[in-house]
């Protein structure tokens, strides 16, 4: 329907990186819609092109450079095109200048701490024709009330805290997202209530380290208290959260999952490595035995819980023995899913300065072995669902097979099954007939 709108008022937005960035983009989109713009999925049609960037790994950065280069032709065709670039990459020292030098046709550059000012920047570029580069070094107070244009009308991300204080030695996030700040519980609860009144059924609470929620707030509140408060919201069906840091996962959170009907049986617990030596060098503050102990307790307390993780291969100094420890941990846990990463050197992080950087070919070889090991676990975990009845929140028709509906279980498994449009947005019981590597096939009962 948006194709009939004025081309001058169309924007295109592209997002790299994590859910946190996706949520930021939903806010940028919300601000643009509030001032009268319409979204388009075509760069050619847009009068504003905005890239929300990620710098957690080098390949995400390279993609942004490639995409910016490709905009040159569009800018030549349409002199009024406004190109904006924002997000984590911009918070890195010298990056904005590097971009302006390489791509002088970029109109607006801003960082993660001042994205709420985007409409003002846009207005100045349009009215004064200036080029804007504004990046705040430090985090600001949390700005509430920014309009959000969400991708889904069923599931929503709700950020509960910003920033990170952990300084894992490989990671750039604390440098580009600033220190930990929690939102007031009242603001979070009000946002969720409003979402529920609009028909949202599922929310995912976001934070780099959700278990630190509440630190620094005037109110005396822990993450598990917040979870219990959210569980009381009428009309809400499901609550998920990410990310938990193994060093901070208190058992009152596990208790809350057991006690609260809306909290889904799913925990994302990044391990990063199975080797104690590497974990120490990564500054993770737990060891393999402690991690496995937590997993054991979670599994014994929450039957059929799904556990997912993040793992890095090729951290500086990682030996074959260290890597084998990671493989054996993966086998022991049997993850339901895992995000696997090749270590990427990030400027200004301690790991970048470490000796014994691992050659690329070794990293790739280990990565392939890791993916294989993860997949074995994932397939076994999926097989356990065969012949079971699961509750599915129906999201719509499957992207790969439009004859089937698609949705997720409470544990986050993707399920496809035959059904009509009337089920969309509803919770249905589905019997799983067959497990596939990355999804389940079922039938409504
Ligand atoms: N706060 C979350 C996630 C942060 S970034 C956590 O602590 O788990 C998401 C994932 O990216 C990390 O868990 C890590 O596995 C990966 N990552 C971060 N920096 C990386 C780097 N320099 N190279 C490769 N992977 C990295
Ligand atoms: Fe990065 Fe570690 Fe913070 Fe996660 S906890 S964002 S990996 S520094």
PDB file of N, CA and C in Angstrom, residues 150-190:
ATOM      1  N   UNK A 150       7.474  -1.478  15.146  1.00  0.00           N
ATOM      2  CA  UNK A 150       7.958  -2.846  15.290  1.00  0.00           C
ATOM      3  C   UNK A 150       7.734  -3.676  14.031  1.00  0.00           C
ATOM      4  N   UNK A 151       8.685  -4.587  13.815  1.00  0.00           N
ATOM      5  CA  UNK A 151       8.627  -5.455  12.631  1.00  0.00           C
ATOM      6  C   UNK A 151       7.419  -6.385  12.690  1.00  0.00           C
ATOM      7  N   UNK A 152       7.125  -6.885  13.903  1.00  0.00           N
ATOM      8  CA  UNK A 152       6.044  -7.864  14.045  1.00  0.00           C
ATOM      9  C   UNK A 152       4.894  -7.236  14.819  1.00  0.00           C
ATOM     10  N   UNK A 153       3.676  -7.777  14.630  1.00  0.00           N
ATOM     11  CA  UNK A 153       2.571  -7.265  15.437  1.00  0.00           C
ATOM     12  C   UNK A 153       2.197  -8.261  16.525  1.00  0.00           C
ATOM     13  N   UNK A 154       3.051  -9.264  16.680  1.00  0.00           N
ATOM     14  CA  UNK A 154       2.782 -10.352  17.620  1.00  0.00           C
ATOM     15  C   UNK A 154       3.867 -10.455  18.692  1.00  0.00           C
ATOM     16  N   UNK A 155       5.126 -10.259  18.227  1.00  0.00           N
ATOM     17  CA  UNK A 155       6.269 -10.427  19.125  1.00  0.00           C
ATOM     18  C   UNK A 155       7.054  -9.119  19.164  1.00  0.00           C
ATOM     19  N   UNK A 156       7.514  -8.742  20.354  1.00  0.00           N
ATOM     20  CA  UNK A 156       8.264  -7.475  20.445  1.00  0.00           C
ATOM     21  C   UNK A 156       9.500  -7.625  21.318  1.00  0.00           C
ATOM     22  N   UNK A 157      10.534  -6.886  20.944  1.00  0.00           N
ATOM     23  CA  UNK A 157      11.714  -6.765  21.812  1.00  0.00           C
ATOM     24  C   UNK A 157      11.486  -5.598  22.752  1.00  0.00           C
ATOM     25  N   UNK A 158      11.847  -5.776  24.007  1.00  0.00           N
ATOM     26  CA  UNK A 158      11.789  -4.663  24.954  1.00  0.00           C
ATOM     27  C   UNK A 158      13.135  -4.607  25.677  1.00  0.00           C
ATOM     28  N   UNK A 159      13.863  -3.538  25.465  1.00  0.00           N
ATOM     29  CA  UNK A 159      15.165  -3.411  26.124  1.00  0.00           C
ATOM     30  C   UNK A 159      14.941  -3.064  27.590  1.00  0.00           C
ATOM     31  N   UNK A 160      15.608  -3.810  28.476  1.00  0.00           N
ATOM     32  CA  UNK A 160      15.465  -3.494  29.905  1.00  0.00           C
ATOM     33  C   UNK A 160      16.719  -2.824  30.454  1.00  0.00           C
ATOM     34  N   UNK A 161      17.832  -3.035  29.774  1.00  0.00           N
ATOM     35  CA  UNK A 161      19.059  -2.353  30.201  1.00  0.00           C
ATOM     36  C   UNK A 161      19.981  -2.121  29.010  1.00  0.00           C
ATOM     37  N   UNK A 162      20.770  -1.101  29.123  1.00  0.00           N
ATOM     38  CA  UNK A 162      21.694  -0.738  28.049  1.00  0.00           C
ATOM     39  C   UNK A 162      23.125  -0.918  28.551  1.00  0.00           C
ATOM     40  N   UNK A 163      24.050  -1.095  27.619  1.00  0.00           N
ATOM     41  CA  UNK A 163      25.474  -1.101  27.948  1.00  0.00           C
ATOM     42  C   UNK A 163      25.962  -2.375  28.603  1.00  0.00           C
ATOM     43  N   UNK A 164      27.248  -2.400  28.898  1.00  0.00           N
ATOM     44  CA  UNK A 164      27.852  -3.584  29.503  1.00  0.00           C
ATOM     45  C   UNK A 164      29.080  -3.169  30.304  1.00  0.00           C
ATOM     46  N   UNK A 165      29.266  -3.806  31.477  1.00  0.00           N
ATOM     47  CA  UNK A 165      30.435  -3.497  32.319  1.00  0.00           C
ATOM     48  C   UNK A 165      31.446  -4.632  32.337  1.00  0.00           C
ATOM     49  N   UNK A 166      31.253  -5.642  31.492  1.00  0.00           N
ATOM     50  CA  UNK A 166      32.045  -6.856  31.694  1.00  0.00           C
ATOM     51  C   UNK A 166      33.432  -6.862  31.058  1.00  0.00           C
ATOM     52  N   UNK A 167      33.593  -6.163  29.997  1.00  0.00           N
ATOM     53  CA  UNK A 167      34.900  -6.097  29.343  1.00  0.00           C
ATOM     54  C   UNK A 167      35.533  -7.468  29.099  1.00  0.00           C
ATOM     55  N   UNK A 168      34.804  -8.336  28.434  1.00  0.00           N
ATOM     56  CA  UNK A 168      35.421  -9.571  27.943  1.00  0.00           C
ATOM     57  C   UNK A 168      36.523  -9.098  26.981  1.00  0.00           C
ATOM     58  N   UNK A 169      37.665  -9.764  27.006  1.00  0.00           N
ATOM     59  CA  UNK A 169      38.832  -9.167  26.344  1.00  0.00           C
ATOM     60  C   UNK A 169      38.736  -9.100  24.820  1.00  0.00           C
ATOM     61  N   UNK A 170      37.810  -9.865  24.238  1.00  0.00           N
ATOM     62  CA  UNK A 170      37.678  -9.854  22.771  1.00  0.00           C
ATOM     63  C   UNK A 170      36.648  -8.844  22.292  1.00  0.00           C
ATOM     64  N   UNK A 171      35.870  -8.266  23.228  1.00  0.00           N
ATOM     65  CA  UNK A 171      34.604  -7.655  22.840  1.00  0.00           C
ATOM     66  C   UNK A 171      34.626  -6.128  22.836  1.00  0.00           C
ATOM     67  N   UNK A 172      33.996  -5.568  21.828  1.00  0.00           N
ATOM     68  CA  UNK A 172      34.008  -4.126  21.638  1.00  0.00           C
ATOM     69  C   UNK A 172      32.746  -3.478  22.246  1.00  0.00           C
ATOM     70  N   UNK A 173      31.779  -4.322  22.617  1.00  0.00           N
ATOM     71  CA  UNK A 173      30.486  -3.770  23.062  1.00  0.00           C
ATOM     72  C   UNK A 173      30.602  -2.739  24.201  1.00  0.00           C
ATOM     73  N   UNK A 174      31.362  -3.018  25.264  1.00  0.00           N
ATOM     74  CA  UNK A 174      31.422  -2.012  26.344  1.00  0.00           C
ATOM     75  C   UNK A 174      31.959  -0.658  25.875  1.00  0.00           C
ATOM     76  N   UNK A 175      32.772  -0.675  24.828  1.00  0.00           N
ATOM     77  CA  UNK A 175      33.337   0.591  24.325  1.00  0.00           C
ATOM     78  C   UNK A 175      32.332   1.359  23.468  1.00  0.00           C
ATOM     79  N   UNK A 176      31.459   0.650  22.796  1.00  0.00           N
ATOM     80  CA  UNK A 176      30.546   1.339  21.873  1.00  0.00           C
ATOM     81  C   UNK A 176      29.130   1.504  22.430  1.00  0.00           C
ATOM     82  N   UNK A 177      28.817   0.795  23.500  1.00  0.00           N
ATOM     83  CA  UNK A 177      27.472   0.878  24.090  1.00  0.00           C
ATOM     84  C   UNK A 177      27.498   1.483  25.496  1.00  0.00           C
ATOM     85  N   UNK A 178      28.696   1.765  26.012  1.00  0.00           N
ATOM     86  CA  UNK A 178      28.798   2.427  27.315  1.00  0.00           C
ATOM     87  C   UNK A 178      28.508   1.507  28.490  1.00  0.00           C
ATOM     88  N   UNK A 179      28.439   2.133  29.684  1.00  0.00           N
ATOM     89  CA  UNK A 179      28.256   1.355  30.921  1.00  0.00           C
ATOM     90  C   UNK A 179      26.800   0.910  31.093  1.00  0.00           C
ATOM     91  N   UNK A 180      26.623  -0.062  31.979  1.00  0.00           N
ATOM     92  CA  UNK A 180      25.283  -0.605  32.244  1.00  0.00           C
ATOM     93  C   UNK A 180      24.338   0.447  32.820  1.00  0.00           C
ATOM     94  N   UNK A 181      23.177   0.568  32.237  1.00  0.00           N
ATOM     95  CA  UNK A 181      22.098   1.407  32.797  1.00  0.00           C
ATOM     96  C   UNK A 181      20.790   0.625  32.652  1.00  0.00           C
ATOM     97  N   UNK A 182      20.018   0.557  33.744  1.00  0.00           N
ATOM     98  CA  UNK A 182      18.747  -0.166  33.702  1.00  0.00           C
ATOM     99  C   UNK A 182      17.597   0.812  33.557  1.00  0.00           C
ATOM    100  N   UNK A 183      16.570   0.383  32.858  1.00  0.00           N
ATOM    101  CA  UNK A 183      15.341   1.203  32.796  1.00  0.00           C
ATOM    102  C   UNK A 183      14.522   0.976  34.069  1.00  0.00           C
ATOM    103  N   UNK A 184      13.770   1.988  34.453  1.00  0.00           N
ATOM    104  CA  UNK A 184      12.912   1.836  35.630  1.00  0.00           C
ATOM    105  C   UNK A 184      11.872   0.761  35.342  1.00  0.00           C
ATOM    106  N   UNK A 185      11.536  -0.033  36.342  1.00  0.00           N
ATOM    107  CA  UNK A 185      10.583  -1.128  36.108  1.00  0.00           C
ATOM    108  C   UNK A 185       9.236  -0.564  35.639  1.00  0.00           C
ATOM    109  N   UNK A 186       8.873   0.594  36.167  1.00  0.00           N
ATOM    110  CA  UNK A 186       7.580   1.178  35.793  1.00  0.00           C
ATOM    111  C   UNK A 186       7.514   1.442  34.276  1.00  0.00           C
ATOM    112  N   UNK A 187       8.613   1.969  33.738  1.00  0.00           N
ATOM    113  CA  UNK A 187       8.645   2.250  32.294  1.00  0.00           C
ATOM    114  C   UNK A 187       8.548   0.965  31.480  1.00  0.00           C
ATOM    115  N   UNK A 188       9.233  -0.068  31.962  1.00  0.00           N
ATOM    116  CA  UNK A 188       9.211  -1.357  31.237  1.00  0.00           C
ATOM    117  C   UNK A 188       7.799  -1.951  31.282  1.00  0.00           C
ATOM    118  N   UNK A 189       7.232  -1.958  32.471  1.00  0.00           N
ATOM    119  CA  UNK A 189       5.893  -2.556  32.631  1.00  0.00           C
ATOM    120  C   UNK A 189       4.871  -1.788  31.770  1.00  0.00           C
ATOM    121  N   UNK A 190       4.963  -0.451  31.806  1.00  0.00           N
ATOM    122  CA  UNK A 190       4.005   0.334  31.007  1.00  0.00           C
ATOM    123  C   UNK A 190       4.156   0.038  29.520  1.00  0.00           C
TER     124      UNK A 190
END
